[in-house]
Coordinates of C-alpha atoms and ligand atoms in Angstrom, one line a residue:
X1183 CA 0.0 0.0 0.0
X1184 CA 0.9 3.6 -0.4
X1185 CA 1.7 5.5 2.4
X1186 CA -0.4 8.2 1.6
X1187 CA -3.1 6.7 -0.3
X1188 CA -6.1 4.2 0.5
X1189 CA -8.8 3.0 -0.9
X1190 CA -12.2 2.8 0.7
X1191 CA -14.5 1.7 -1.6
X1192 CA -15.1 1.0 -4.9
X1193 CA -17.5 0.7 -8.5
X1194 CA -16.1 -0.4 -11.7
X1195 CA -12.5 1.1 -11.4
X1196 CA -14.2 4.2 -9.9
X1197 CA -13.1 4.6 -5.8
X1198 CA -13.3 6.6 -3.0
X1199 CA -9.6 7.2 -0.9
X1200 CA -8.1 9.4 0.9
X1201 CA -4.9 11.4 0.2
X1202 CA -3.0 12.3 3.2
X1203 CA -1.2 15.6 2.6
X1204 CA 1.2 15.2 5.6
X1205 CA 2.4 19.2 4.7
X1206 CA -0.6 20.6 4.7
X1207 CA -1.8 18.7 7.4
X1208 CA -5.0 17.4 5.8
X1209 CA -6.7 14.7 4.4
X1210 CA -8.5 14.9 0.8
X1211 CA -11.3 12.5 0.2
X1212 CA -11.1 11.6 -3.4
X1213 CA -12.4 11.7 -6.1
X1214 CA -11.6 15.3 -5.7
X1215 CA -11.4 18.3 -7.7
X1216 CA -8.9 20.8 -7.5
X1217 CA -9.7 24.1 -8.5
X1218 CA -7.1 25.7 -10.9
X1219 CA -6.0 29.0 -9.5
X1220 CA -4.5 31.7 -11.5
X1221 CA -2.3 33.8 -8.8
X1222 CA -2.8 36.8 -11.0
X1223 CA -6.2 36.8 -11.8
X1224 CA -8.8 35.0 -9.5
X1225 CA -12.2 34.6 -10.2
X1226 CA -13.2 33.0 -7.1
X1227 CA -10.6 33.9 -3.8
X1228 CA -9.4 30.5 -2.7
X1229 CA -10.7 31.7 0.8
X1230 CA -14.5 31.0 -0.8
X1231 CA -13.4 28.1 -2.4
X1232 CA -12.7 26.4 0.6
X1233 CA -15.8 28.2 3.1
X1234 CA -18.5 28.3 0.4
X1235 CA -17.6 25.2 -2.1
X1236 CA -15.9 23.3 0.4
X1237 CA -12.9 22.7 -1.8
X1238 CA -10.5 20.7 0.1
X1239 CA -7.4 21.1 -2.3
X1240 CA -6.5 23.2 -5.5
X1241 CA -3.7 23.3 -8.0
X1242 CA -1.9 26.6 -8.6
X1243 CA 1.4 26.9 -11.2
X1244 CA 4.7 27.5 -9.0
X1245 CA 6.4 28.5 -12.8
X1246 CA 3.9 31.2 -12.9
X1247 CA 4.7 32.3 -9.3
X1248 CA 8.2 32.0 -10.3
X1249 CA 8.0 34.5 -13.2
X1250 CA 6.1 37.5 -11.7
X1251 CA 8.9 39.3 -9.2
X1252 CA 6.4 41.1 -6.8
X1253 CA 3.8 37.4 -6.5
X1254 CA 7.7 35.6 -6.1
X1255 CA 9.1 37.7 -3.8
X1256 CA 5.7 37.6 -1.5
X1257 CA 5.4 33.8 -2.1
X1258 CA 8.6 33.2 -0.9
X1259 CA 8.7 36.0 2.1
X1260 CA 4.9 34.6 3.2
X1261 CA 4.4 31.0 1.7
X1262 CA 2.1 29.7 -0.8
X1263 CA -1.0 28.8 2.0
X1264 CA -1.0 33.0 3.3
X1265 CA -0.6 34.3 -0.5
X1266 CA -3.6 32.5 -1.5
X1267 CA -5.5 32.4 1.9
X1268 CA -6.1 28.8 1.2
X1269 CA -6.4 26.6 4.4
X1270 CA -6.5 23.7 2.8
X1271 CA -4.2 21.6 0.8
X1272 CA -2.1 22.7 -2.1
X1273 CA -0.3 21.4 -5.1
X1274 CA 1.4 23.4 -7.9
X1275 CA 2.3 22.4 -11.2
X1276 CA 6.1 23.0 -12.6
X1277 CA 5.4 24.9 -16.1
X1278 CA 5.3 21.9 -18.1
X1279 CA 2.0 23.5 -19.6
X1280 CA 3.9 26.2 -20.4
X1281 CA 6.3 24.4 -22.1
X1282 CA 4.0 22.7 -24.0
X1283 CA 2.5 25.9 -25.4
X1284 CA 5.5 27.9 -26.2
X1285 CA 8.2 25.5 -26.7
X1286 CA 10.8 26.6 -23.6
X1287 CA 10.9 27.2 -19.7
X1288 CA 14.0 28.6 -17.9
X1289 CA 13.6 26.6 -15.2
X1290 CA 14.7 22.5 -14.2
X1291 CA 13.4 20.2 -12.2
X1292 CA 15.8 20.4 -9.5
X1293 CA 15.4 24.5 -9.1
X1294 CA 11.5 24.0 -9.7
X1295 CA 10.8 21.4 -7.3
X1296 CA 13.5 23.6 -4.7
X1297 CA 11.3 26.5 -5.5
X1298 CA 8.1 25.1 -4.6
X1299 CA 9.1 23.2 -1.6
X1300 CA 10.5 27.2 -0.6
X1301 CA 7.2 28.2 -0.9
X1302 CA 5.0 25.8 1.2
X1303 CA 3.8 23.6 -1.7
X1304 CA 1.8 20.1 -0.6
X1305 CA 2.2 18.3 -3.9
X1306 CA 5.1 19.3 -6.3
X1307 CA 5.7 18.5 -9.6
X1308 CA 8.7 18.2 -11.8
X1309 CA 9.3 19.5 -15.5
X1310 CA 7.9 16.4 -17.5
X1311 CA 7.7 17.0 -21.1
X1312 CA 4.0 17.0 -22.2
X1313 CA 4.3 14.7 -25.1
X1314 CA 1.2 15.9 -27.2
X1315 CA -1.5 13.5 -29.2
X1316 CA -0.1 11.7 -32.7
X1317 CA 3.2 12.5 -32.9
X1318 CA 5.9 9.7 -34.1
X1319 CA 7.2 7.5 -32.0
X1320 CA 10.3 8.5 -32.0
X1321 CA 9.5 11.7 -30.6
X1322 CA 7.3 10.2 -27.9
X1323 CA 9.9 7.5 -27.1
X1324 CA 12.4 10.5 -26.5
X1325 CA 10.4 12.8 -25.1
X1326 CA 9.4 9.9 -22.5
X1327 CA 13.1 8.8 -21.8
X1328 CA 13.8 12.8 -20.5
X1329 CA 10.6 12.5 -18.5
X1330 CA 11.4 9.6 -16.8
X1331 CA 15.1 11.0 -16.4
X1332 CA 13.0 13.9 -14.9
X1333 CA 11.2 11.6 -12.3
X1334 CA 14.1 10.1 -11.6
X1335 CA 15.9 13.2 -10.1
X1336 CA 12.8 14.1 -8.4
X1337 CA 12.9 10.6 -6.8
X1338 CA 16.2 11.5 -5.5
X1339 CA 15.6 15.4 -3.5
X1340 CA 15.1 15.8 -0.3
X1341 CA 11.5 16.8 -0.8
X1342 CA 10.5 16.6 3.3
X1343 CA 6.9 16.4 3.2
X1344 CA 6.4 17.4 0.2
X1345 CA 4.4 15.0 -2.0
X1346 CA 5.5 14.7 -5.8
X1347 CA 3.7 14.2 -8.1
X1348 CA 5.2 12.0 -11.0
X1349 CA 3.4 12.2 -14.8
X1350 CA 2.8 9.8 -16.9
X1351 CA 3.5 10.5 -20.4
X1352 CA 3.8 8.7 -23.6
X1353 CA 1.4 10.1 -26.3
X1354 CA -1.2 8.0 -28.0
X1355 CA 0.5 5.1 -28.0
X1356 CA -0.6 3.1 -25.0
X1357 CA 2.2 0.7 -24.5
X1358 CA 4.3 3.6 -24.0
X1359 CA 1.7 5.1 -21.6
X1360 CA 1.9 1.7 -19.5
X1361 CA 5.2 1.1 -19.7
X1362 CA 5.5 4.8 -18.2
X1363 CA 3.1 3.9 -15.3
X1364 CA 5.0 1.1 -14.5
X1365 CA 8.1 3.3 -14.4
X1366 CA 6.4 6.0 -12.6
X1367 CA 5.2 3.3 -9.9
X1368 CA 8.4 1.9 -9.6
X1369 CA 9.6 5.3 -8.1
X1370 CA 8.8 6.7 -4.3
X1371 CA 6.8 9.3 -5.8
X1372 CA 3.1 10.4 -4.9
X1373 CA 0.8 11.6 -7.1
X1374 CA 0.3 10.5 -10.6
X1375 CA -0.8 12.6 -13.1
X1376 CA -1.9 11.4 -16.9
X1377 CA -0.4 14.0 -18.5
X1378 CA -0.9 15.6 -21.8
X1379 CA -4.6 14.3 -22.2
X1380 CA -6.3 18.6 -23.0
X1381 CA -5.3 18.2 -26.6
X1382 CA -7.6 15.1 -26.1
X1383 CA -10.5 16.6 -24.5
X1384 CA -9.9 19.7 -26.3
X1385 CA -10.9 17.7 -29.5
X1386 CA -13.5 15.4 -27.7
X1387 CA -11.2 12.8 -28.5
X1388 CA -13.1 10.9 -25.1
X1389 CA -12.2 7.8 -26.6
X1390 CA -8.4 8.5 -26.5
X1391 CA -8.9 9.6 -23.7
X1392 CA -9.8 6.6 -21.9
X1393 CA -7.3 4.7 -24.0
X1394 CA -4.7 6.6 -22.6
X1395 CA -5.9 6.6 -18.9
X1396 CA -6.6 2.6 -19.0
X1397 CA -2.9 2.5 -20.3
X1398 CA -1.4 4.2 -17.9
X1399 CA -3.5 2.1 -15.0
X1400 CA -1.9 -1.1 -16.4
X1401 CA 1.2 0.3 -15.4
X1402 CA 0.3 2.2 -12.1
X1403 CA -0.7 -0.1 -9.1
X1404 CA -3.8 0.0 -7.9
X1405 CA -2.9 2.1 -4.8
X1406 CA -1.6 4.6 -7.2
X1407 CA -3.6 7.9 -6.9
X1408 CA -4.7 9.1 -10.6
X1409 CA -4.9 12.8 -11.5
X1410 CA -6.3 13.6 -14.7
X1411 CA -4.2 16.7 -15.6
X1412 CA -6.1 19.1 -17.2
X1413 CA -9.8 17.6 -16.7
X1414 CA -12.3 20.2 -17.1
X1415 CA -15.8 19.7 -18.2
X1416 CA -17.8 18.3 -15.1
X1417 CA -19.7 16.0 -18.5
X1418 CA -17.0 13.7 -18.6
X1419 CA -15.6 13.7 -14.5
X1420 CA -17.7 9.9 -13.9
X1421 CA -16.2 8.5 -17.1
X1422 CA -13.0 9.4 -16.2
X1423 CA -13.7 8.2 -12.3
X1424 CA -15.0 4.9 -13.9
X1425 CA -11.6 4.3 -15.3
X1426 CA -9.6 5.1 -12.1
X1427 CA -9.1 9.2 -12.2
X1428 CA -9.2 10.1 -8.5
X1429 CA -8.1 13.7 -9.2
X1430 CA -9.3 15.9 -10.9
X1431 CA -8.5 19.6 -11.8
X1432 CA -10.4 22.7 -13.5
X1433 CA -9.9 25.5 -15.0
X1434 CA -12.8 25.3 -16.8
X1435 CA -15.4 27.0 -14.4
X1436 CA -13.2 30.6 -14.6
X1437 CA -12.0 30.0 -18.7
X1438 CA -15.8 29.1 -19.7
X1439 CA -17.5 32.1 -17.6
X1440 CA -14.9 34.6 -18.8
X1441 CA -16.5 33.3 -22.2
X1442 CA -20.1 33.7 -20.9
X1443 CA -20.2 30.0 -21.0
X1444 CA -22.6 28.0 -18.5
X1445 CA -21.7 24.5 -17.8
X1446 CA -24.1 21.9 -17.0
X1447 CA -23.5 18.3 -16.8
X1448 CA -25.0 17.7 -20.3
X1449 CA -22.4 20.3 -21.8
X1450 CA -21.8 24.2 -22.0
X1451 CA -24.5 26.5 -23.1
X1452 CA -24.1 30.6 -23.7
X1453 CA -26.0 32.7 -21.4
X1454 CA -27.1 34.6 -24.2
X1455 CA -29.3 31.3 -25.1
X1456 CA -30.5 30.8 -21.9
X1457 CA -34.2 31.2 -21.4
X1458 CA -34.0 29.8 -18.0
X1459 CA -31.4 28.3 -15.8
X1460 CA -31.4 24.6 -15.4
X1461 CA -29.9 24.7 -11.7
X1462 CA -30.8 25.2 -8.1
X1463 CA -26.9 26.8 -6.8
X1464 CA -27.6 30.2 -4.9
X1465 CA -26.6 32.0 -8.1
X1466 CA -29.2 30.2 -10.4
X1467 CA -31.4 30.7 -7.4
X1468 CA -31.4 34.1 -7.0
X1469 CA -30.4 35.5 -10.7
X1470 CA -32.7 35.5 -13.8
X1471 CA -30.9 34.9 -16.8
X1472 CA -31.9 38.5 -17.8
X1473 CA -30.2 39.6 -14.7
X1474 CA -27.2 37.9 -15.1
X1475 CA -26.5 39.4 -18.6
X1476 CA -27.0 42.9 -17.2
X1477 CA -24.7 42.4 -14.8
X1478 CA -21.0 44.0 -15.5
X1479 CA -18.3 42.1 -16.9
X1480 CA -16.8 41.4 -14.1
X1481 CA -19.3 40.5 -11.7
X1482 CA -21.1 38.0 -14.0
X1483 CA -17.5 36.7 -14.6
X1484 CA -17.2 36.0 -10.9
X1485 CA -21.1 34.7 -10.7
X1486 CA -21.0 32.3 -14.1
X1487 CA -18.0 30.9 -12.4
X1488 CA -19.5 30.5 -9.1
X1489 CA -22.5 28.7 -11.0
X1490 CA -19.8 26.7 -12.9
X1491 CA -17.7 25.9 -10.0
X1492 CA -21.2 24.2 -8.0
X1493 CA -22.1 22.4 -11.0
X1494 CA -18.6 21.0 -11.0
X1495 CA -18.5 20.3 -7.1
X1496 CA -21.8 19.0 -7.4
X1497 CA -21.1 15.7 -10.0
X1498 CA -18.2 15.3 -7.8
X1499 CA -20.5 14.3 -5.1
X1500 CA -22.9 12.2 -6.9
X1501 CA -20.1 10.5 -8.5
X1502 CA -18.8 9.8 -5.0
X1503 CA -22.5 8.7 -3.8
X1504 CA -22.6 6.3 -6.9
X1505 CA -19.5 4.8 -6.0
X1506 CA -20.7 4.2 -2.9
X1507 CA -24.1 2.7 -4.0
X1508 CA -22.4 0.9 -7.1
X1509 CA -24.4 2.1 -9.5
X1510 CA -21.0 4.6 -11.3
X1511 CA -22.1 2.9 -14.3
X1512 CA -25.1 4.1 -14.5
X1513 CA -24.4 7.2 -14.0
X1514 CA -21.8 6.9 -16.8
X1515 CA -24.6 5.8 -18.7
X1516 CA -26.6 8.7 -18.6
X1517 CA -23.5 11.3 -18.8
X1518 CA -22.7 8.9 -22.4
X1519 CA -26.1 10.5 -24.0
X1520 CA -25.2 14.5 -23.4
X1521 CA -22.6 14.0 -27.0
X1522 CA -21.8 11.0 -29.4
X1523 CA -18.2 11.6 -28.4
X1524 CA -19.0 10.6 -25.1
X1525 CA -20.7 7.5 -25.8
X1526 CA -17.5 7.1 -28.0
X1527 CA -15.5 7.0 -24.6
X1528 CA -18.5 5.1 -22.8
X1529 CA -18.1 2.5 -25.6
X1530 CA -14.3 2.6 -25.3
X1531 CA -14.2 2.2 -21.4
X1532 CA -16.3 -1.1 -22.0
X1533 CA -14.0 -2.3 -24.3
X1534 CA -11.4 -2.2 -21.0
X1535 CA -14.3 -4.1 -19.4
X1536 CA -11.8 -6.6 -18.4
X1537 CA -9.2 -4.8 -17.2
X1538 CA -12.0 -3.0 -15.2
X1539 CA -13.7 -6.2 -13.7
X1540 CA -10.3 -7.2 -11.8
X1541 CA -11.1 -4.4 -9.5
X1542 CA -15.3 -4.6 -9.6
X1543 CA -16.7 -5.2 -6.9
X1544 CA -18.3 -8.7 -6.7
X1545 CA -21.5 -8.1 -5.2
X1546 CA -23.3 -4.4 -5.2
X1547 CA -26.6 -3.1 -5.0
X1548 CA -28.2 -2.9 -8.2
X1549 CA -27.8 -3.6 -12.1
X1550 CA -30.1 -1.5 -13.7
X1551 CA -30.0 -2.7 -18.1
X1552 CA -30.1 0.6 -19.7
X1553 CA -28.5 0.8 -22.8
X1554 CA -27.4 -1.6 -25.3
X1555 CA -24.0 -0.7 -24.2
X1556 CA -25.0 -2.6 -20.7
X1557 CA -24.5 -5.8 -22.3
X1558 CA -20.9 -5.4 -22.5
X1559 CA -20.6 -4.2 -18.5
X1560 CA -17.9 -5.6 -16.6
X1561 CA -20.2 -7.9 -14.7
X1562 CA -21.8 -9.8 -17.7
X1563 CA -17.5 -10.5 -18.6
X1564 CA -17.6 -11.8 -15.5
X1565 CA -20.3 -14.1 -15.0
X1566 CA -19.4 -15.7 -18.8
X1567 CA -15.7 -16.7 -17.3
X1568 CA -17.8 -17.9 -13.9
X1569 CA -19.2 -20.0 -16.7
X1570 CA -16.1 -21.9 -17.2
X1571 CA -16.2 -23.3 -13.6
X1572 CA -19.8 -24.2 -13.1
X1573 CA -20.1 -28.2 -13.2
X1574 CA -22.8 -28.9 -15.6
X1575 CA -24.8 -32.5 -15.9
X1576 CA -24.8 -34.8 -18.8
X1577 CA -27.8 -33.5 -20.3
X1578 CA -29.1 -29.5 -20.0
X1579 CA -32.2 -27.8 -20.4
X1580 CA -31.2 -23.7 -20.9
X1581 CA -34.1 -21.7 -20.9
X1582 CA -35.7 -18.8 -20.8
X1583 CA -38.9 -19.9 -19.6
X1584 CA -40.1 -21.3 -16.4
X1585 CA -40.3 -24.8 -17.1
X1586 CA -38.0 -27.5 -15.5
X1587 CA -37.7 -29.2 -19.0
X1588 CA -39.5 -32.5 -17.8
X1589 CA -37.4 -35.6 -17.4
X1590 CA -35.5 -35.9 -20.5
X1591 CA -32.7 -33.7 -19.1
X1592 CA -30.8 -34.2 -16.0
X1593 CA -31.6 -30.6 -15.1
X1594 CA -32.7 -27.0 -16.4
X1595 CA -31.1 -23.7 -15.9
X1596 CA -32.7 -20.2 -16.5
X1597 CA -31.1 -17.8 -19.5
X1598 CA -31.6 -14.4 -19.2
X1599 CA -29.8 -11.9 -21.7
X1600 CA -27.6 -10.3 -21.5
X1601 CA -26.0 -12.8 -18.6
X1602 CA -26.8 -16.1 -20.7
X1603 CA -27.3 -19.3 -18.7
X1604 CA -27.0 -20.2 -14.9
X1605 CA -28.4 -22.5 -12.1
X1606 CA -31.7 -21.3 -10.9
X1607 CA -29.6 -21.6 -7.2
X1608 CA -28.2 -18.2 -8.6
X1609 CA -31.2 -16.7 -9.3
X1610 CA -30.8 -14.3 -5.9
X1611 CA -27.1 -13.8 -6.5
X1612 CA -25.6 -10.2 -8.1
X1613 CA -25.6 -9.3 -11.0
X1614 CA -28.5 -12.0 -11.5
X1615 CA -30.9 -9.7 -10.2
X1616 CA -30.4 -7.3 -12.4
X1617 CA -33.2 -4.7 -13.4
X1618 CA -33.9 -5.7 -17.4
X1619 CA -36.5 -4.5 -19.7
X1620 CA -39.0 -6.6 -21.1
X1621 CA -38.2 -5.6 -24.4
X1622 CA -34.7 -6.9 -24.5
X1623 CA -32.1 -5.7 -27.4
X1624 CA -29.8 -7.4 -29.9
X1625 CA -26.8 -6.8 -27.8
X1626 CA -28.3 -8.2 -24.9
X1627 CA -29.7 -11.5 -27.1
X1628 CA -26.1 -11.5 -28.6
X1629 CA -24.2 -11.5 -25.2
X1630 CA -26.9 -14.6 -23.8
X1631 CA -25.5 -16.6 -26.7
X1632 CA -22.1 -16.0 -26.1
X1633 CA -22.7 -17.1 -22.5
X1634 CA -24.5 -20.6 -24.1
X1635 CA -21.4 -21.0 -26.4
X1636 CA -19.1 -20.4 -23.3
X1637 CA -20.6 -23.2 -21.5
X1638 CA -20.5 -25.3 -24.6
X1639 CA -17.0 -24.9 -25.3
X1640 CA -16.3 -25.4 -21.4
X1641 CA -18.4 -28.9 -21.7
X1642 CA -17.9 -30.3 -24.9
X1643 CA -19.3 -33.7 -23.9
X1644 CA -22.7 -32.6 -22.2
X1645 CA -26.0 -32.3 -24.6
X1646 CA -27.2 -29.2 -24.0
X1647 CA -30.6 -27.5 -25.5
X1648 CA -31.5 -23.7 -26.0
X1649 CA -35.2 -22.8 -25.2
X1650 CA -35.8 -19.5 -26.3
X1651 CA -38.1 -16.6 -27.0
X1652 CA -37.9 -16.5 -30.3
X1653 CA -34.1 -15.2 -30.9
X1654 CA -33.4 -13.9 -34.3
X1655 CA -31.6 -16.4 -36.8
X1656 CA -28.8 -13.9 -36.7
X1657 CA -28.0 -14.6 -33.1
X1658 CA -29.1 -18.2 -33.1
X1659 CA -26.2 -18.2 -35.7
X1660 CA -23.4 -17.6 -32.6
X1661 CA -24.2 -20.9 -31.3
X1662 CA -22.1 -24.1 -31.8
X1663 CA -23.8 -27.0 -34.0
X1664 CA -23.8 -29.4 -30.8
X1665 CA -26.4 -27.1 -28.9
X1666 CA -30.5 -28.2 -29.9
X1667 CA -32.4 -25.1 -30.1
X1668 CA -35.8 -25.2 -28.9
X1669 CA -38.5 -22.2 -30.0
X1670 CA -40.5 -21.8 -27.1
X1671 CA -42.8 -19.5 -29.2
X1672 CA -43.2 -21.8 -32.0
X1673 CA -42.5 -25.1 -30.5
X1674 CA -39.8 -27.4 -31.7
X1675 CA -37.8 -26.1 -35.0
Ligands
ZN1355 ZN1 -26.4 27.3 -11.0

């Protein structure tokens, strides 16, 4: 185990922990989000952050600090925790943004990482090289090799109680993102950040998104806490959870209201659309959107953000309550239908469905069938490789109605798609209890005959026969020769 992480529970690969910030003397729960604070310009004092939003950490950029002489001189004279008036925990980033916009920084990782542990910094990072989406694999072998050089020196400071942070790199190519996390967790480093992922969600690229994060959790134990650098649109915080991001930070809520952009959970409108506001925070509450165009610059900066910053805070929550009442997926579900290109990283996330169902938990409350997608969830994977262990008689009925079969077969299990067979003795077991409609889909009809060929190919001597509700030929089709099929709405075929 980590020193300063654990895990309390968890959904999917979604969890709830708890970072121990030994500097700042405080404990985050996690998921969390950490508010992105410009130290020239705030929209929203860190000191209401933490009263009014109850934000337990934020991030802050130590190269920014570094390159304004009056905000440098005070940082250093004061520390980071009196400059911001931020009582809770803090962590700064090294200018590796920076020097993935403009090319150069004038700092390294040694003086960076001595400059934020001079002024009071929880979680430091060091000058990794944000490796950006599609480029050659040369470059992102390189780039990778000086990054991990990078974590290697910050492995070997005297960083007190200082937590680093180390990223994980390595482009769009995810064995270089795994073999990174395994480097990364091979160090005595902290926090680790999945870095160079905006470009990504910039695009809507969700999809590559989630290919990069599951790669980089390959590598990274599972006592590694995640931080998805950069993650900004509340939209896609529970997908991102459901692959193992613990950490979270935004920027978003102060870049989108400077914009007059309004974020909700089902994506970003412009206040100049808005006829009314879809949301009960104290500024949606107590503004019209009339009022809240007439307001001056300034101030409707400062309120849009407030607005932006609840809505934010607020998924973080639910997403934390759905973790704990294992239904994450669901709630992924429902976040999947606010743009195609997050059902594009919905759809990719399943295809990690079994890298996922290592860490799900066995047994939860509920499996609610909503989508097509559903059929692909973690826990159908895992009840078809159960399959393989179940002792099955010579002869067996597998149906999907009621009846035992009568005495030709030596016994009759139930079939119910998407799961596929089981022993009526499993009936009450999760995720056999699953909620399902009683129109079923394709997907779920497909998935019940994979589970039927699964126990075939597991039993290749026993007779079994299918009684179904009418499956389409197409589906019928997935089944091995060997298995009868019985149509229980036209009799025998
Ligand atoms: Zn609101």
């Amino acid at each position: 185990m980590r020193e300063y992480f654990e895990l309390r529970d968890t959904d999917v690969g979604g969890r709830i922990g708890e970072l121990t910030v030994p500097r700042a003397g405080v404990t985050v729960e996690t998921p969390a989000l950490l508010p992105v604070i410009n130290p020239n310009l705030d929209t929203i004092a860190p000191r209401r952050l933490a009263d009014e939003f109850g934000a337990e950490i934020l991030i802050t950029n130590s190269y920014i600090i570094h390159g304004t002489d009056d905000v440098r001189e005070q940082a250093l004279e004061d520390g980071l925790h009196d400059l911001l008036d931020f009582p809770g925990a803090i962590m700064t980033d090294s200018g590796s943004f920076q020097l993935s916009e403009y090319g150069e920084i004038d700092v390294t990782t040694e003086e960076i990482l001595e400059f934020q542990h001079a002024i009071g910094s929880d979680i430091a990072t060091p000058v990794d090289i944000p490796t950006p989406p599609d480029v050659s694999r040369e470059r992102a072998e390189a780039e990778l090799a000086t990054t991990q050089d990078r974590l290697e020196i910050a492995d070997e400071i005297d960083t007190g109680e200082m937590l680093v942070s180390a990223p994980v790199q390595g482009s769009t190519y995810p064995d270089l993102r795994e073999a990174a996390g395994r480097h990364a967790d091979s160090t005595d480093l902290d926090v680790f950040p999945v870095g160079a992922v905006v470009p990504l969600m910039n695009d809507y690229r969700y999809d590559d998104m989630i290919d990069a994060v599951a790669a980089a959790k390959r590598g990274l134990g599972a006592d590694a806490p995640v931080h998805l650098f950069g993650a900004g649109h509340p939209m896609m915080f529970a997908l991102a959870a459901a692959m193992g991001c613990d950490l979270f930070d935004s920027a978003a809520y102060a870049l989108y209201a400077r914009d007059d952009r309004y974020l909700t959970v089902r994506g970003t409108r412009h206040l100049e659309d808005l006829d009314y506001l879809p949301c009960s925070c104290p500024v949606c509450t107590s503004h019209s959107p009339d009022e809240l165009r007439a307001l001056p610059d300034d101030e409707r900066e400062t309120e849009l953000g407030a607005h932006n910053l609840h809505v934010t805070f607020e998924e973080i929550r639910r997403i934390k309550q759905a973790i704990r009442a294992g239904n994450l997926l669901e709630l992924v579900e429902q976040r999947a239908r606010a743009h195609p290109t997050m059902l594009d990283g919905y759809r990719t996330l399943l295809d990690h469905a079994a890298q996922l169902e290592r860490a799900d938990p066995v047994s939860k409350g509920s499996f609610f069938y909503t989508s097509h997608e559903s059929a692909r969830r973690p826990e159908v994977l895992r009840h078809h490789q159960r399959l393989d262990r179940l002792s099955v008689p010579d002869s067996l009925f597998l149906t999907e109605g009621d009846a035992a079969g009568g005495d030709e077969f030596d016994d009759s299990w139930r079939v119910e798609p998407p799961f596929g067979p089981f022993p009526r003795a499993l009936s009450k077991s999760y995720p056999l209890t699953a909620e399902l409609p009683d129109r079923t889909d394709r997907a779920a009809l497909e998935a019940a005959a994979d589970g039927v060929a699964r126990l075939a190919a597991a039993n290749p001597d026993a007779e079994l026969t299918l009684g179904h509700t009418g499956w389409p030929a197409g589906v019928l089709e997935a089944l091995p020769d060997g298995v009868e099929r019985i149509d229980l709405t036209a009799g025998r075929s």
